Amino acid sequence: MHFTIKKSHLVDALSHVNKAVSAKNAISILTGIKFEISNDGLTLTGSDSDISIQIFIPSVLNEDEIVQIFEPGKIVLPKYTFEIIKKLPNDEIEFKIVDHLTVLIKSGSSEFRLIGFEAEEYPELPQIDQKDIFTIQGKLLKTMIIQTIFAVSTKESRPILTGVLWNLNGQNLKFVATDSHRLAIRESTVENPMGLSFNNVVIPGKSLNELSKILDDHQVPVEVIVTDHQLFVKIDNLVFFSRLLDGTYPDISRIIPEKGKTKIRVQTKEILDAIERVALIAKDAKNNIVKLTTLDNQLLEISSNSLETGKANEQILAKELTGEPIKISFNAKYTIDALKTIDSQEIDIEFTGALSPFVIKPVDHDRMLHLILPIRTY
Amino acid sequence: MMGKSKKIIFLVDIQSFYASVEIASNPDLRGKPVVVCGDPKKRHGITLAASPEAKKSGVKTGMPIWQVKALCPKVNFVRPHMKKYIEASIQITEILNQFTDQVEVFSIDEQFLDLTKSQSLFGTPETMAKMIQQRIWDEVGVFARIGIGENKIHAKMACDNFAKKNKVGIFKLNQQNYRDLTGPLPIDQLFGVGSRMKRNLERIGIYTIADLAERSLEEMKKRWGINGHVLWLNAHGIDYSPVESSSTVLYKGVGNSITLPRDYENRKDIEVVLLELTEEVCRRARLMHKKGNTVHLSVRGADFDHPTGFHRQMTLPFATNATMDVYRGVLQLFDRFWDKEPVRSVGVSLTKLEDAREVQLSFFSDQVKKIQLGNVMDEIRNRYGKTAIFRASSLSSAGLLFDRATKIGGHEA
């Protein structure tokens, strides 16, 4: 193996691949990054066996020579190679295997000799049949992840809830996340020329968190493939793999109330700010309880009351307020988390009683829904 | 004033408490050897308390009935009446509360008092001790021994090692005489040293309290951690812990344990008792309007010569006081740590308590229904007794519910 490469391209690629690599992996070879040079360019692979990320850097990009290949070959180098590369002085870096597993890295006057792992021992990434693809805009995928991932469970007592449920039906892709106290749903339209459909595909929250970071600057269509055990997302020259969670996601169709008894339309920012302020009183308490009460003249009261710290309340004028009066207690954090992901100016909130979940929806579209269960107090 | 005024701490301990209460309610027994013991037919047939007259013949707490008979043929056996003892203990607390509001109930027959600010009302520590002794004798009919000190360890050591052994039943220790007076005592007389610790200490050449006091704090900490630190402080008579009156003590947890009437060998039988215990613990938590985040299980093996068993805990998926939710945790602990050896005693407790009156509802389990179920069962039991409603498994031969329902603390009420 012998090649030279432009530093900025390598740093860029390694910053993504590194996200999948953990220095503490029990499988020692997975603590490293696989470098594989062919006649077309350099392929980098990182994996922690839950997530794998692979990037291909072509030798020529936009008539610019990025990688100069002298001799193909492969090796697995330790994770901290990334730290070394970032600090090298020159824009051009030379890699050469000098002795079986020893790699010479040269840049300007700097010289490193790193001991790598045998690339033959690196596990094969899953082979994916690249036919069954649907496409979605990268930015939209990132938005859908952010608008649902906050609701996944962080507790291992019910592992399936630590993931986001993906359903595809025709052009409609739907994400669902819940920790059994609140639930977030986000839908959008995708290109599905193959007419694919799936349900009960559950992707670990941790994987989607990494994927959303990679999707940062990509306003391009990304290709998605879902197999029995893997999610596969292709963004330009980057391929992201994640394992799926085993198990059956609970049926959520029956927990969404059909019709509310109390309907409120308010400015998103106004109610978010009010809840955030009032919740400061209840901040240290376990459940972070805030109470919402409907008053006369389309007024809403948001209040909080703590034996130790005191009381807070404020009033909001609703745009609309219809139906039965209500007094309901809920966890401020759950509501704040949901409201923060809503980019619409106005929202509708529908209540069906003090012990039933309430629904928060944006007014200007119906692709998003939040459901929050109240707190029963005595 | 010269610096901080010294505190006046008392430990009030009742001589042969159960036996003394029995004698107080049956004057015919006064002056005679009396032994309070459990049912001779069951495992509880051991000495719970012995009057000073019985002790003179060599009777000791924990001794089996046959041995007591051999040592002291004229002994009067009395079955325990736990309710009576609890009432007597409360009556004593009420007397003590008239001297200070700082009363800490340490055990059924031991209470700590902080009398620092009561001197101007009642006089010197010695005067107050005599007054307290007299009132308890007059009103409850039992003899109190009082240890006096500048902190709780002084008071405890003064009581156990000196007041119990002199005639007046009162003794005072202070920081000046503490080490001279306690130093020569054997190491197991130091508060906090049990038989196992005694062996450990003797192995490194510590036979008296003075031997321990001469060791460095670092050595004690290195060998036994926090426990070593506390023992070192005890040997030096240092104790900063305040007297905590019951109003300032927060309930840290709820727990119950039981010694089985026979050794339980198979899983099915043990499960029955674990469920009964869990139900009792959860019922008490519900009564306090608390739910717990952590469940503890302790299991002790049957063979005293080869002690087996464990005490383990786990965090529950959510705070709860619902019997079946807690029981699931108990079973997980049991499955993981039980070594399949016969079991003599088991205990279940619930800790990291929080207010149960706030319930975050859940989509996938009906919290409200669970709460209502628990409350209804508790109400039925409150009104019609502990055996008015029970789980069917309690009917099996392993069940102890019916036996326990008539008892307090494992003894007849």
PDB file of N, CA and C in Angstrom, chain A residues 155 157-158 161 178 180-183 250 255 286-287 289 331 334 355 357 371 373-378, chain B residues 289 291 293 316-319 354-365 367-369 371-372 375:
ATOM      1  N   LYS A 155     -34.457   4.106  28.891  1.00  0.00           N
ATOM      2  CA  LYS A 155     -34.353   2.996  29.838  1.00  0.00           C
ATOM      3  C   LYS A 155     -34.321   1.670  29.101  1.00  0.00           C
ATOM      4  N   SER A 157     -35.377  -1.096  30.204  1.00  0.00           N
ATOM      5  CA  SER A 157     -36.359  -2.058  30.669  1.00  0.00           C
ATOM      6  C   SER A 157     -37.277  -2.515  29.538  1.00  0.00           C
ATOM      7  N   ARG A 158     -37.434  -1.700  28.507  1.00  0.00           N
ATOM      8  CA  ARG A 158     -38.197  -2.126  27.342  1.00  0.00           C
ATOM      9  C   ARG A 158     -37.405  -1.704  26.111  1.00  0.00           C
ATOM     10  N   LEU A 161     -38.409   0.294  22.817  1.00  0.00           N
ATOM     11  CA  LEU A 161     -38.768   1.722  22.877  1.00  0.00           C
ATOM     12  C   LEU A 161     -37.555   2.640  22.826  1.00  0.00           C
ATOM     13  N   THR A 178     -41.655   6.758  21.210  1.00  0.00           N
ATOM     14  CA  THR A 178     -42.333   6.947  22.493  1.00  0.00           C
ATOM     15  C   THR A 178     -41.528   6.312  23.621  1.00  0.00           C
ATOM     16  N   SER A 180     -43.267   5.718  26.400  1.00  0.00           N
ATOM     17  CA  SER A 180     -44.489   5.264  27.070  1.00  0.00           C
ATOM     18  C   SER A 180     -45.176   6.359  27.895  1.00  0.00           C
ATOM     19  N   HIS A 181     -44.579   7.549  27.972  1.00  0.00           N
ATOM     20  CA  HIS A 181     -45.256   8.674  28.614  1.00  0.00           C
ATOM     21  C   HIS A 181     -45.599   9.782  27.621  1.00  0.00           C
ATOM     22  N   ARG A 182     -44.831   9.861  26.545  1.00  0.00           N
ATOM     23  CA  ARG A 182     -45.111  10.822  25.473  1.00  0.00           C
ATOM     24  C   ARG A 182     -44.738  10.157  24.159  1.00  0.00           C
ATOM     25  N   LEU A 183     -45.330  10.702  23.090  1.00  0.00           N
ATOM     26  CA  LEU A 183     -45.167  10.055  21.795  1.00  0.00           C
ATOM     27  C   LEU A 183     -45.059  11.121  20.715  1.00  0.00           C
ATOM     28  N   PRO A 250     -44.936  -1.719  20.061  1.00  0.00           N
ATOM     29  CA  PRO A 250     -46.337  -1.767  20.506  1.00  0.00           C
ATOM     30  C   PRO A 250     -47.270  -1.047  19.520  1.00  0.00           C
ATOM     31  N   ILE A 255     -53.985   4.407  20.838  1.00  0.00           N
ATOM     32  CA  ILE A 255     -53.775   5.346  21.936  1.00  0.00           C
ATOM     33  C   ILE A 255     -53.942   6.803  21.511  1.00  0.00           C
ATOM     34  N   LYS A 286     -39.081  15.860  40.910  1.00  0.00           N
ATOM     35  CA  LYS A 286     -38.954  14.676  40.070  1.00  0.00           C
ATOM     36  C   LYS A 286     -39.782  14.766  38.780  1.00  0.00           C
ATOM     37  N   ASN A 287     -41.024  15.153  38.910  1.00  0.00           N
ATOM     38  CA  ASN A 287     -41.886  15.124  37.737  1.00  0.00           C
ATOM     39  C   ASN A 287     -41.998  16.448  37.000  1.00  0.00           C
ATOM     40  N   ILE A 289     -43.749  19.201  37.453  1.00  0.00           N
ATOM     41  CA  ILE A 289     -45.173  19.358  37.149  1.00  0.00           C
ATOM     42  C   ILE A 289     -45.576  20.797  36.867  1.00  0.00           C
ATOM     43  N   ASN A 331     -45.883  16.843  32.861  1.00  0.00           N
ATOM     44  CA  ASN A 331     -44.449  17.046  32.982  1.00  0.00           C
ATOM     45  C   ASN A 331     -44.025  18.131  31.993  1.00  0.00           C
ATOM     46  N   TYR A 334     -41.646  17.172  28.995  1.00  0.00           N
ATOM     47  CA  TYR A 334     -42.212  16.491  27.833  1.00  0.00           C
ATOM     48  C   TYR A 334     -42.834  17.498  26.866  1.00  0.00           C
ATOM     49  N   LEU A 355     -57.110  12.787  32.718  1.00  0.00           N
ATOM     50  CA  LEU A 355     -56.339  11.555  32.835  1.00  0.00           C
ATOM     51  C   LEU A 355     -56.092  10.893  31.478  1.00  0.00           C
ATOM     52  N   PRO A 357     -54.376  11.239  27.352  1.00  0.00           N
ATOM     53  CA  PRO A 357     -53.326  11.947  26.625  1.00  0.00           C
ATOM     54  C   PRO A 357     -53.875  13.157  25.874  1.00  0.00           C
ATOM     55  N   LEU A 371     -48.105  13.513  21.405  1.00  0.00           N
ATOM     56  CA  LEU A 371     -49.088  13.027  22.356  1.00  0.00           C
ATOM     57  C   LEU A 371     -48.394  12.995  23.713  1.00  0.00           C
ATOM     58  N   LEU A 373     -48.952  12.222  27.943  1.00  0.00           N
ATOM     59  CA  LEU A 373     -49.813  11.737  29.017  1.00  0.00           C
ATOM     60  C   LEU A 373     -49.654  12.629  30.242  1.00  0.00           C
ATOM     61  N   PRO A 374     -50.760  12.976  30.879  1.00  0.00           N
ATOM     62  CA  PRO A 374     -50.676  13.853  32.044  1.00  0.00           C
ATOM     63  C   PRO A 374     -50.153  13.130  33.282  1.00  0.00           C
ATOM     64  N   ILE A 375     -50.007  13.888  34.358  1.00  0.00           N
ATOM     65  CA  ILE A 375     -49.650  13.331  35.662  1.00  0.00           C
ATOM     66  C   ILE A 375     -50.899  13.373  36.518  1.00  0.00           C
ATOM     67  N   ARG A 376     -51.192  12.251  37.152  1.00  0.00           N
ATOM     68  CA  ARG A 376     -52.324  12.215  38.054  1.00  0.00           C
ATOM     69  C   ARG A 376     -51.846  12.706  39.420  1.00  0.00           C
ATOM     70  N   THR A 377     -52.523  13.698  39.963  1.00  0.00           N
ATOM     71  CA  THR A 377     -52.163  14.194  41.290  1.00  0.00           C
ATOM     72  C   THR A 377     -53.362  14.012  42.213  1.00  0.00           C
ATOM     73  N   TYR A 378     -53.081  13.947  43.519  1.00  0.00           N
ATOM     74  CA  TYR A 378     -54.171  13.757  44.477  1.00  0.00           C
ATOM     75  C   TYR A 378     -54.361  15.020  45.283  1.00  0.00           C
TER      76      TYR A 378
ATOM     77  N   HIS B 289     -48.097   6.773  51.509  1.00  0.00           N
ATOM     78  CA  HIS B 289     -48.167   7.501  50.241  1.00  0.00           C
ATOM     79  C   HIS B 289     -46.785   7.638  49.608  1.00  0.00           C
ATOM     80  N   LYS B 291     -43.692   5.671  47.044  1.00  0.00           N
ATOM     81  CA  LYS B 291     -43.336   4.583  46.137  1.00  0.00           C
ATOM     82  C   LYS B 291     -41.822   4.554  46.034  1.00  0.00           C
ATOM     83  N   ASN B 293     -37.949   3.472  44.270  1.00  0.00           N
ATOM     84  CA  ASN B 293     -37.207   3.278  43.031  1.00  0.00           C
ATOM     85  C   ASN B 293     -36.302   2.056  43.080  1.00  0.00           C
ATOM     86  N   LEU B 316     -35.661  -0.299  40.008  1.00  0.00           N
ATOM     87  CA  LEU B 316     -36.847  -0.697  39.258  1.00  0.00           C
ATOM     88  C   LEU B 316     -36.982   0.191  38.023  1.00  0.00           C
ATOM     89  N   PRO B 317     -37.685  -0.298  36.982  1.00  0.00           N
ATOM     90  CA  PRO B 317     -37.833   0.516  35.771  1.00  0.00           C
ATOM     91  C   PRO B 317     -38.527   1.860  36.055  1.00  0.00           C
ATOM     92  N   PHE B 318     -39.394   1.881  37.044  1.00  0.00           N
ATOM     93  CA  PHE B 318     -40.031   3.138  37.435  1.00  0.00           C
ATOM     94  C   PHE B 318     -40.410   3.029  38.906  1.00  0.00           C
ATOM     95  N   ALA B 319     -40.554   4.169  39.564  1.00  0.00           N
ATOM     96  CA  ALA B 319     -40.913   4.145  40.977  1.00  0.00           C
ATOM     97  C   ALA B 319     -42.307   3.550  41.130  1.00  0.00           C
ATOM     98  N   GLU B 354     -40.286   8.114  47.045  1.00  0.00           N
ATOM     99  CA  GLU B 354     -40.774   9.422  46.612  1.00  0.00           C
ATOM    100  C   GLU B 354     -42.287   9.467  46.764  1.00  0.00           C
ATOM    101  N   ASP B 355     -42.844  10.653  46.622  1.00  0.00           N
ATOM    102  CA  ASP B 355     -44.270  10.860  46.814  1.00  0.00           C
ATOM    103  C   ASP B 355     -45.077  10.036  45.811  1.00  0.00           C
ATOM    104  N   ALA B 356     -45.993   9.222  46.330  1.00  0.00           N
ATOM    105  CA  ALA B 356     -46.787   8.377  45.436  1.00  0.00           C
ATOM    106  C   ALA B 356     -48.038   9.099  44.950  1.00  0.00           C
ATOM    107  N   ARG B 357     -48.228  10.328  45.416  1.00  0.00           N
ATOM    108  CA  ARG B 357     -49.456  11.017  45.021  1.00  0.00           C
ATOM    109  C   ARG B 357     -49.329  11.716  43.675  1.00  0.00           C
ATOM    110  N   GLU B 358     -48.119  11.639  43.067  1.00  0.00           N
ATOM    111  CA  GLU B 358     -47.948  12.124  41.696  1.00  0.00           C
ATOM    112  C   GLU B 358     -47.653  10.914  40.833  1.00  0.00           C
ATOM    113  N   VAL B 359     -48.507  10.665  39.848  1.00  0.00           N
ATOM    114  CA  VAL B 359     -48.297   9.490  39.006  1.00  0.00           C
ATOM    115  C   VAL B 359     -48.231   9.908  37.548  1.00  0.00           C
ATOM    116  N   GLN B 360     -47.057   9.720  36.939  1.00  0.00           N
ATOM    117  CA  GLN B 360     -46.949   9.960  35.506  1.00  0.00           C
ATOM    118  C   GLN B 360     -47.621   8.780  34.809  1.00  0.00           C
ATOM    119  N   LEU B 361     -48.683   9.041  34.069  1.00  0.00           N
ATOM    120  CA  LEU B 361     -49.414   7.960  33.417  1.00  0.00           C
ATOM    121  C   LEU B 361     -48.599   7.390  32.271  1.00  0.00           C
ATOM    122  N   SER B 362     -48.958   6.163  31.877  1.00  0.00           N
ATOM    123  CA  SER B 362     -48.200   5.453  30.857  1.00  0.00           C
ATOM    124  C   SER B 362     -49.147   4.887  29.806  1.00  0.00           C
ATOM    125  N   PHE B 363     -48.689   4.853  28.550  1.00  0.00           N
ATOM    126  CA  PHE B 363     -49.544   4.342  27.475  1.00  0.00           C
ATOM    127  C   PHE B 363     -49.792   2.838  27.594  1.00  0.00           C
ATOM    128  N   PHE B 364     -48.768   2.108  28.061  1.00  0.00           N
ATOM    129  CA  PHE B 364     -48.818   0.661  27.909  1.00  0.00           C
ATOM    130  C   PHE B 364     -49.137  -0.103  29.191  1.00  0.00           C
ATOM    131  N   SER B 365     -49.311   0.585  30.300  1.00  0.00           N
ATOM    132  CA  SER B 365     -49.778  -0.113  31.492  1.00  0.00           C
ATOM    133  C   SER B 365     -50.740   0.811  32.220  1.00  0.00           C
ATOM    134  N   GLN B 367     -51.714   2.460  35.006  1.00  0.00           N
ATOM    135  CA  GLN B 367     -51.247   2.842  36.342  1.00  0.00           C
ATOM    136  C   GLN B 367     -52.411   3.065  37.301  1.00  0.00           C
ATOM    137  N   VAL B 368     -53.441   3.747  36.799  1.00  0.00           N
ATOM    138  CA  VAL B 368     -54.553   4.118  37.670  1.00  0.00           C
ATOM    139  C   VAL B 368     -55.235   2.863  38.213  1.00  0.00           C
ATOM    140  N   LYS B 369     -55.421   1.889  37.330  1.00  0.00           N
ATOM    141  CA  LYS B 369     -56.055   0.640  37.736  1.00  0.00           C
ATOM    142  C   LYS B 369     -55.234  -0.063  38.817  1.00  0.00           C
ATOM    143  N   ILE B 371     -53.144   1.270  40.921  1.00  0.00           N
ATOM    144  CA  ILE B 371     -53.225   2.020  42.180  1.00  0.00           C
ATOM    145  C   ILE B 371     -54.537   1.713  42.876  1.00  0.00           C
ATOM    146  N   GLN B 372     -55.619   1.716  42.099  1.00  0.00           N
ATOM    147  CA  GLN B 372     -56.936   1.459  42.684  1.00  0.00           C
ATOM    148  C   GLN B 372     -57.011   0.058  43.267  1.00  0.00           C
ATOM    149  N   ASN B 375     -55.198   0.011  46.549  1.00  0.00           N
ATOM    150  CA  ASN B 375     -55.945   0.750  47.570  1.00  0.00           C
ATOM    151  C   ASN B 375     -57.156  -0.034  48.066  1.00  0.00           C
TER     152      ASN B 375
END
